[in-house]
């Protein structure tokens, strides 16, 4: 089997180690509405279209109860719209600070290009957000052959497979079985599963781990292994085909698949 293309996620996978830009903006918005969301609650829907992410958080039992207590009424889609507009404004103001390319990305991309493997990408960001992230990431050394946001597929973001299919169309990839999707969230894995491609979860620097590079480095070996095991289990429960520690292991995985 010859791998034709690899489709990467963005934040937490190729840029923004730990996926902190959206976490920061989500936390600030919910705090503005009188709700202190936990890190676990904030990260659980990560990878979704951001409007869907906010709605999913509001639907969580604890947060829904907090909303009723604070606001004295159920939340509505109009509230989601309002929160999303404020979230987008906050995120747009900080995205340029979170486009640093993660370790092993440049080397992995160079090797993929050497092998004539196309490089695509999907995201939970909007087109407007990507207009900030894409050129900044390119300045920092990462530029895929194609990118797409949920805006271009009728806002049917993950876990819907349509962004992957549009990548395949634009990059002229012929067979889902010869395409790999790599991401750092359960939503990424489910997107790949729904599309029928080879779905791969990446651990280090992922939203599922939720550590900054400095925090991760300060962990003991036992703490790192436990954190990776727990995140890997989440990926496998979402039906990931493979889990890798970092993108430095991607070409080894491709070698095994092609063998």
PDB file of C-alpha atoms in Angstrom, residues 1-236:
ATOM      1  CA  UNK A   1       0.000   0.000   0.000  1.00  0.00           C
ATOM      2  CA  UNK A   2       1.248   3.489  -0.879  1.00  0.00           C
ATOM      3  CA  UNK A   3       0.238   6.364   1.373  1.00  0.00           C
ATOM      4  CA  UNK A   4      -0.931   9.213  -0.866  1.00  0.00           C
ATOM      5  CA  UNK A   5      -1.665  11.937   1.649  1.00  0.00           C
ATOM      6  CA  UNK A   6      -1.539  12.982   5.285  1.00  0.00           C
ATOM      7  CA  UNK A   7      -4.168  15.385   6.635  1.00  0.00           C
ATOM      8  CA  UNK A   8      -3.150  17.210   9.795  1.00  0.00           C
ATOM      9  CA  UNK A   9      -5.133  19.123  12.363  1.00  0.00           C
ATOM     10  CA  UNK A  10      -3.731  22.528  13.374  1.00  0.00           C
ATOM     11  CA  UNK A  11      -3.775  23.677  17.030  1.00  0.00           C
ATOM     12  CA  UNK A  12      -2.286  21.010  19.289  1.00  0.00           C
ATOM     13  CA  UNK A  13      -1.081  18.927  16.336  1.00  0.00           C
ATOM     14  CA  UNK A  14       1.174  21.094  14.149  1.00  0.00           C
ATOM     15  CA  UNK A  15       1.096  24.439  15.999  1.00  0.00           C
ATOM     16  CA  UNK A  16       0.235  25.740  19.500  1.00  0.00           C
ATOM     17  CA  UNK A  17       1.776  23.109  21.779  1.00  0.00           C
ATOM     18  CA  UNK A  18      -0.944  22.030  24.214  1.00  0.00           C
ATOM     19  CA  UNK A  19      -3.679  23.797  22.215  1.00  0.00           C
ATOM     20  CA  UNK A  20      -3.892  26.789  24.564  1.00  0.00           C
ATOM     21  CA  UNK A  21      -5.278  29.576  22.371  1.00  0.00           C
ATOM     22  CA  UNK A  22      -8.904  28.348  22.286  1.00  0.00           C
ATOM     23  CA  UNK A  23      -8.742  27.134  25.903  1.00  0.00           C
ATOM     24  CA  UNK A  24      -7.818  30.611  27.064  1.00  0.00           C
ATOM     25  CA  UNK A  25     -10.598  32.249  25.035  1.00  0.00           C
ATOM     26  CA  UNK A  26     -13.265  29.715  26.113  1.00  0.00           C
ATOM     27  CA  UNK A  27     -12.363  30.163  29.780  1.00  0.00           C
ATOM     28  CA  UNK A  28     -12.572  33.947  29.533  1.00  0.00           C
ATOM     29  CA  UNK A  29     -15.961  33.888  27.789  1.00  0.00           C
ATOM     30  CA  UNK A  30     -17.590  31.483  30.244  1.00  0.00           C
ATOM     31  CA  UNK A  31     -16.167  33.524  33.127  1.00  0.00           C
ATOM     32  CA  UNK A  32     -17.756  36.612  31.569  1.00  0.00           C
ATOM     33  CA  UNK A  33     -21.115  34.808  31.826  1.00  0.00           C
ATOM     34  CA  UNK A  34     -20.553  33.923  35.470  1.00  0.00           C
ATOM     35  CA  UNK A  35     -19.361  30.335  34.978  1.00  0.00           C
ATOM     36  CA  UNK A  36     -15.939  28.966  35.914  1.00  0.00           C
ATOM     37  CA  UNK A  37     -15.462  26.093  33.466  1.00  0.00           C
ATOM     38  CA  UNK A  38     -12.912  23.464  34.454  1.00  0.00           C
ATOM     39  CA  UNK A  39     -10.023  22.561  32.185  1.00  0.00           C
ATOM     40  CA  UNK A  40     -11.584  19.130  31.604  1.00  0.00           C
ATOM     41  CA  UNK A  41     -14.933  20.651  30.626  1.00  0.00           C
ATOM     42  CA  UNK A  42     -13.246  23.143  28.319  1.00  0.00           C
ATOM     43  CA  UNK A  43     -11.068  20.599  26.561  1.00  0.00           C
ATOM     44  CA  UNK A  44     -13.573  17.756  26.187  1.00  0.00           C
ATOM     45  CA  UNK A  45     -15.214  19.066  22.954  1.00  0.00           C
ATOM     46  CA  UNK A  46     -11.913  20.380  21.543  1.00  0.00           C
ATOM     47  CA  UNK A  47     -11.582  20.033  17.793  1.00  0.00           C
ATOM     48  CA  UNK A  48     -15.231  20.792  17.062  1.00  0.00           C
ATOM     49  CA  UNK A  49     -16.446  23.862  15.195  1.00  0.00           C
ATOM     50  CA  UNK A  50     -16.240  26.533  17.895  1.00  0.00           C
ATOM     51  CA  UNK A  51     -20.010  27.261  17.899  1.00  0.00           C
ATOM     52  CA  UNK A  52     -20.642  23.538  18.450  1.00  0.00           C
ATOM     53  CA  UNK A  53     -17.966  23.528  21.150  1.00  0.00           C
ATOM     54  CA  UNK A  54     -19.730  26.255  23.136  1.00  0.00           C
ATOM     55  CA  UNK A  55     -23.111  24.543  22.767  1.00  0.00           C
ATOM     56  CA  UNK A  56     -21.605  21.232  23.903  1.00  0.00           C
ATOM     57  CA  UNK A  57     -20.137  22.885  26.996  1.00  0.00           C
ATOM     58  CA  UNK A  58     -23.453  24.571  27.832  1.00  0.00           C
ATOM     59  CA  UNK A  59     -25.158  21.170  27.524  1.00  0.00           C
ATOM     60  CA  UNK A  60     -22.886  19.619  30.168  1.00  0.00           C
ATOM     61  CA  UNK A  61     -24.874  18.875  33.310  1.00  0.00           C
ATOM     62  CA  UNK A  62     -22.798  20.966  35.705  1.00  0.00           C
ATOM     63  CA  UNK A  63     -22.419  23.960  33.402  1.00  0.00           C
ATOM     64  CA  UNK A  64     -26.109  23.835  32.457  1.00  0.00           C
ATOM     65  CA  UNK A  65     -26.963  23.908  36.162  1.00  0.00           C
ATOM     66  CA  UNK A  66     -24.602  26.833  36.747  1.00  0.00           C
ATOM     67  CA  UNK A  67     -26.196  28.736  33.869  1.00  0.00           C
ATOM     68  CA  UNK A  68     -29.683  28.243  35.358  1.00  0.00           C
ATOM     69  CA  UNK A  69     -28.417  29.356  38.769  1.00  0.00           C
ATOM     70  CA  UNK A  70     -26.659  32.475  37.441  1.00  0.00           C
ATOM     71  CA  UNK A  71     -29.131  33.558  34.759  1.00  0.00           C
ATOM     72  CA  UNK A  72     -32.421  32.196  36.075  1.00  0.00           C
ATOM     73  CA  UNK A  73     -33.435  30.752  32.702  1.00  0.00           C
ATOM     74  CA  UNK A  74     -32.340  28.053  30.239  1.00  0.00           C
ATOM     75  CA  UNK A  75     -29.733  29.023  27.680  1.00  0.00           C
ATOM     76  CA  UNK A  76     -30.759  29.266  24.018  1.00  0.00           C
ATOM     77  CA  UNK A  77     -29.058  29.168  20.632  1.00  0.00           C
ATOM     78  CA  UNK A  78     -29.136  32.978  20.733  1.00  0.00           C
ATOM     79  CA  UNK A  79     -26.912  32.788  23.807  1.00  0.00           C
ATOM     80  CA  UNK A  80     -24.586  30.453  21.926  1.00  0.00           C
ATOM     81  CA  UNK A  81     -24.469  32.952  19.040  1.00  0.00           C
ATOM     82  CA  UNK A  82     -23.634  35.799  21.398  1.00  0.00           C
ATOM     83  CA  UNK A  83     -20.974  33.817  23.250  1.00  0.00           C
ATOM     84  CA  UNK A  84     -19.478  32.653  19.976  1.00  0.00           C
ATOM     85  CA  UNK A  85     -19.203  36.208  18.660  1.00  0.00           C
ATOM     86  CA  UNK A  86     -17.405  37.275  21.834  1.00  0.00           C
ATOM     87  CA  UNK A  87     -15.241  34.148  21.803  1.00  0.00           C
ATOM     88  CA  UNK A  88     -14.232  34.776  18.181  1.00  0.00           C
ATOM     89  CA  UNK A  89     -13.238  38.352  18.949  1.00  0.00           C
ATOM     90  CA  UNK A  90     -11.103  37.239  21.907  1.00  0.00           C
ATOM     91  CA  UNK A  91      -9.471  34.421  19.961  1.00  0.00           C
ATOM     92  CA  UNK A  92      -8.733  36.630  16.948  1.00  0.00           C
ATOM     93  CA  UNK A  93      -6.845  38.951  19.264  1.00  0.00           C
ATOM     94  CA  UNK A  94      -4.475  36.259  20.564  1.00  0.00           C
ATOM     95  CA  UNK A  95      -4.107  33.736  17.719  1.00  0.00           C
ATOM     96  CA  UNK A  96      -0.903  35.296  16.439  1.00  0.00           C
ATOM     97  CA  UNK A  97       0.675  34.406  19.797  1.00  0.00           C
ATOM     98  CA  UNK A  98      -0.120  30.698  19.361  1.00  0.00           C
ATOM     99  CA  UNK A  99       1.161  29.772  15.890  1.00  0.00           C
ATOM    100  CA  UNK A 100       4.570  28.450  16.915  1.00  0.00           C
ATOM    101  CA  UNK A 101       5.267  25.189  15.095  1.00  0.00           C
ATOM    102  CA  UNK A 102       5.501  22.127  17.339  1.00  0.00           C
ATOM    103  CA  UNK A 103       8.608  19.932  17.605  1.00  0.00           C
ATOM    104  CA  UNK A 104       9.124  17.362  14.797  1.00  0.00           C
ATOM    105  CA  UNK A 105       6.604  19.058  12.454  1.00  0.00           C
ATOM    106  CA  UNK A 106       9.104  20.571  10.025  1.00  0.00           C
ATOM    107  CA  UNK A 107      11.120  17.356   9.834  1.00  0.00           C
ATOM    108  CA  UNK A 108       7.984  15.260   9.266  1.00  0.00           C
ATOM    109  CA  UNK A 109       6.762  17.594   6.520  1.00  0.00           C
ATOM    110  CA  UNK A 110      10.154  17.570   4.786  1.00  0.00           C
ATOM    111  CA  UNK A 111      10.137  13.773   4.765  1.00  0.00           C
ATOM    112  CA  UNK A 112       6.556  13.606   3.477  1.00  0.00           C
ATOM    113  CA  UNK A 113       7.452  15.955   0.623  1.00  0.00           C
ATOM    114  CA  UNK A 114      10.549  13.875  -0.151  1.00  0.00           C
ATOM    115  CA  UNK A 115       8.225  10.877  -0.518  1.00  0.00           C
ATOM    116  CA  UNK A 116       5.775  12.853  -2.706  1.00  0.00           C
ATOM    117  CA  UNK A 117       3.039  12.494  -0.084  1.00  0.00           C
ATOM    118  CA  UNK A 118       0.496  15.333  -0.212  1.00  0.00           C
ATOM    119  CA  UNK A 119      -0.095  17.368   2.945  1.00  0.00           C
ATOM    120  CA  UNK A 120      -3.609  18.527   3.774  1.00  0.00           C
ATOM    121  CA  UNK A 121      -5.258  19.957   6.865  1.00  0.00           C
ATOM    122  CA  UNK A 122      -8.567  20.432   8.643  1.00  0.00           C
ATOM    123  CA  UNK A 123      -9.436  22.582  11.635  1.00  0.00           C
ATOM    124  CA  UNK A 124     -12.074  23.674  14.096  1.00  0.00           C
ATOM    125  CA  UNK A 125     -11.144  27.308  13.424  1.00  0.00           C
ATOM    126  CA  UNK A 126     -13.133  29.527  11.054  1.00  0.00           C
ATOM    127  CA  UNK A 127     -11.831  31.017   7.808  1.00  0.00           C
ATOM    128  CA  UNK A 128     -11.266  34.356   9.552  1.00  0.00           C
ATOM    129  CA  UNK A 129      -9.219  32.682  12.276  1.00  0.00           C
ATOM    130  CA  UNK A 130      -7.200  30.755   9.737  1.00  0.00           C
ATOM    131  CA  UNK A 131      -6.345  33.984   7.911  1.00  0.00           C
ATOM    132  CA  UNK A 132      -4.270  34.775  11.003  1.00  0.00           C
ATOM    133  CA  UNK A 133      -2.938  31.285  11.765  1.00  0.00           C
ATOM    134  CA  UNK A 134      -1.908  30.155   8.255  1.00  0.00           C
ATOM    135  CA  UNK A 135       0.493  32.997   7.341  1.00  0.00           C
ATOM    136  CA  UNK A 136       1.943  33.083  10.856  1.00  0.00           C
ATOM    137  CA  UNK A 137       2.586  29.321  10.765  1.00  0.00           C
ATOM    138  CA  UNK A 138       4.186  29.737   7.323  1.00  0.00           C
ATOM    139  CA  UNK A 139       6.509  32.368   8.789  1.00  0.00           C
ATOM    140  CA  UNK A 140       7.405  29.808  11.438  1.00  0.00           C
ATOM    141  CA  UNK A 141       8.136  27.097   8.870  1.00  0.00           C
ATOM    142  CA  UNK A 142       4.913  25.145   8.313  1.00  0.00           C
ATOM    143  CA  UNK A 143       2.664  25.401   5.250  1.00  0.00           C
ATOM    144  CA  UNK A 144       0.471  22.465   4.114  1.00  0.00           C
ATOM    145  CA  UNK A 145      -0.534  22.002   0.487  1.00  0.00           C
ATOM    146  CA  UNK A 146      -4.187  22.680   1.342  1.00  0.00           C
ATOM    147  CA  UNK A 147      -6.277  23.781   4.299  1.00  0.00           C
ATOM    148  CA  UNK A 148     -10.001  24.053   4.863  1.00  0.00           C
ATOM    149  CA  UNK A 149     -12.266  25.153   7.705  1.00  0.00           C
ATOM    150  CA  UNK A 150     -15.852  24.105   8.482  1.00  0.00           C
ATOM    151  CA  UNK A 151     -17.034  27.340   6.800  1.00  0.00           C
ATOM    152  CA  UNK A 152     -16.354  25.800   3.390  1.00  0.00           C
ATOM    153  CA  UNK A 153     -18.436  22.670   4.055  1.00  0.00           C
ATOM    154  CA  UNK A 154     -21.633  24.267   5.289  1.00  0.00           C
ATOM    155  CA  UNK A 155     -20.252  24.537   8.855  1.00  0.00           C
ATOM    156  CA  UNK A 156     -20.430  20.746   9.136  1.00  0.00           C
ATOM    157  CA  UNK A 157     -17.250  20.418  11.166  1.00  0.00           C
ATOM    158  CA  UNK A 158     -15.939  17.418  13.058  1.00  0.00           C
ATOM    159  CA  UNK A 159     -16.864  14.663  13.442  1.00  0.00           C
ATOM    160  CA  UNK A 160     -18.438  15.062   9.988  1.00  0.00           C
ATOM    161  CA  UNK A 161     -16.000  13.838   7.310  1.00  0.00           C
ATOM    162  CA  UNK A 162     -16.535  16.560   4.715  1.00  0.00           C
ATOM    163  CA  UNK A 163     -13.349  18.554   5.351  1.00  0.00           C
ATOM    164  CA  UNK A 164     -11.340  15.386   4.793  1.00  0.00           C
ATOM    165  CA  UNK A 165     -13.233  14.625   1.597  1.00  0.00           C
ATOM    166  CA  UNK A 166     -12.592  18.163   0.316  1.00  0.00           C
ATOM    167  CA  UNK A 167      -8.888  17.689   1.060  1.00  0.00           C
ATOM    168  CA  UNK A 168      -8.941  14.487  -0.942  1.00  0.00           C
ATOM    169  CA  UNK A 169     -10.694  16.222  -3.815  1.00  0.00           C
ATOM    170  CA  UNK A 170      -8.333  19.197  -3.923  1.00  0.00           C
ATOM    171  CA  UNK A 171      -5.194  17.086  -3.495  1.00  0.00           C
ATOM    172  CA  UNK A 172      -6.435  14.411  -5.929  1.00  0.00           C
ATOM    173  CA  UNK A 173      -6.119  11.568  -3.422  1.00  0.00           C
ATOM    174  CA  UNK A 174      -7.732   8.465  -4.865  1.00  0.00           C
ATOM    175  CA  UNK A 175      -8.499   6.143  -1.950  1.00  0.00           C
ATOM    176  CA  UNK A 176      -9.475   6.737   1.689  1.00  0.00           C
ATOM    177  CA  UNK A 177      -7.475   3.650   2.635  1.00  0.00           C
ATOM    178  CA  UNK A 178      -4.317   5.414   1.413  1.00  0.00           C
ATOM    179  CA  UNK A 179      -4.882   8.583   3.452  1.00  0.00           C
ATOM    180  CA  UNK A 180      -3.889   9.298   7.070  1.00  0.00           C
ATOM    181  CA  UNK A 181      -5.621  11.821   9.348  1.00  0.00           C
ATOM    182  CA  UNK A 182      -3.487  13.002  12.293  1.00  0.00           C
ATOM    183  CA  UNK A 183      -4.926  14.961  15.199  1.00  0.00           C
ATOM    184  CA  UNK A 184      -4.621  15.651  18.906  1.00  0.00           C
ATOM    185  CA  UNK A 185      -8.275  15.390  20.016  1.00  0.00           C
ATOM    186  CA  UNK A 186     -11.011  12.778  20.151  1.00  0.00           C
ATOM    187  CA  UNK A 187     -12.912  14.915  17.614  1.00  0.00           C
ATOM    188  CA  UNK A 188      -9.978  14.582  15.209  1.00  0.00           C
ATOM    189  CA  UNK A 189      -9.976  10.822  15.590  1.00  0.00           C
ATOM    190  CA  UNK A 190     -13.723  10.608  15.030  1.00  0.00           C
ATOM    191  CA  UNK A 191     -13.411  12.777  11.926  1.00  0.00           C
ATOM    192  CA  UNK A 192     -10.934  10.307  10.483  1.00  0.00           C
ATOM    193  CA  UNK A 193     -13.072   7.330  11.461  1.00  0.00           C
ATOM    194  CA  UNK A 194     -16.172   8.857   9.856  1.00  0.00           C
ATOM    195  CA  UNK A 195     -14.224   9.506   6.658  1.00  0.00           C
ATOM    196  CA  UNK A 196     -12.880   5.944   6.536  1.00  0.00           C
ATOM    197  CA  UNK A 197      -9.235   7.052   6.433  1.00  0.00           C
ATOM    198  CA  UNK A 198      -6.437   5.812   8.699  1.00  0.00           C
ATOM    199  CA  UNK A 199      -7.021   7.721  11.933  1.00  0.00           C
ATOM    200  CA  UNK A 200      -4.019   8.584  14.112  1.00  0.00           C
ATOM    201  CA  UNK A 201      -3.913  10.338  17.500  1.00  0.00           C
ATOM    202  CA  UNK A 202      -0.765  12.225  18.513  1.00  0.00           C
ATOM    203  CA  UNK A 203       0.092  12.578  22.202  1.00  0.00           C
ATOM    204  CA  UNK A 204       2.850  15.084  22.965  1.00  0.00           C
ATOM    205  CA  UNK A 205       1.643  18.673  22.843  1.00  0.00           C
ATOM    206  CA  UNK A 206      -1.951  17.525  22.423  1.00  0.00           C
ATOM    207  CA  UNK A 207      -5.111  19.039  23.840  1.00  0.00           C
ATOM    208  CA  UNK A 208      -5.853  15.630  25.352  1.00  0.00           C
ATOM    209  CA  UNK A 209      -2.686  15.886  27.471  1.00  0.00           C
ATOM    210  CA  UNK A 210      -3.244  19.595  28.051  1.00  0.00           C
ATOM    211  CA  UNK A 211       0.302  20.494  29.129  1.00  0.00           C
ATOM    212  CA  UNK A 212       2.507  23.323  27.932  1.00  0.00           C
ATOM    213  CA  UNK A 213       5.950  22.261  26.727  1.00  0.00           C
ATOM    214  CA  UNK A 214       7.485  23.477  29.984  1.00  0.00           C
ATOM    215  CA  UNK A 215       4.895  21.685  32.130  1.00  0.00           C
ATOM    216  CA  UNK A 216       5.359  18.453  30.182  1.00  0.00           C
ATOM    217  CA  UNK A 217       9.148  18.639  30.505  1.00  0.00           C
ATOM    218  CA  UNK A 218       8.868  19.116  34.279  1.00  0.00           C
ATOM    219  CA  UNK A 219       6.854  15.920  34.785  1.00  0.00           C
ATOM    220  CA  UNK A 220       8.551  12.806  36.097  1.00  0.00           C
ATOM    221  CA  UNK A 221       8.902   9.893  33.693  1.00  0.00           C
ATOM    222  CA  UNK A 222       6.135   8.073  35.548  1.00  0.00           C
ATOM    223  CA  UNK A 223       3.824  11.096  35.337  1.00  0.00           C
ATOM    224  CA  UNK A 224       4.471  11.451  31.608  1.00  0.00           C
ATOM    225  CA  UNK A 225       3.794   7.788  30.959  1.00  0.00           C
ATOM    226  CA  UNK A 226       0.558   7.847  32.967  1.00  0.00           C
ATOM    227  CA  UNK A 227      -0.652  10.973  31.152  1.00  0.00           C
ATOM    228  CA  UNK A 228       0.165   9.492  27.742  1.00  0.00           C
ATOM    229  CA  UNK A 229      -1.519   6.215  28.629  1.00  0.00           C
ATOM    230  CA  UNK A 230      -4.736   7.949  29.662  1.00  0.00           C
ATOM    231  CA  UNK A 231      -4.794  10.131  26.547  1.00  0.00           C
ATOM    232  CA  UNK A 232      -3.989   7.153  24.334  1.00  0.00           C
ATOM    233  CA  UNK A 233      -6.882   5.223  25.845  1.00  0.00           C
ATOM    234  CA  UNK A 234      -9.238   8.064  24.921  1.00  0.00           C
ATOM    235  CA  UNK A 235      -7.991   7.934  21.330  1.00  0.00           C
ATOM    236  CA  UNK A 236      -8.436   4.161  21.160  1.00  0.00           C
TER     237      UNK A 236
END
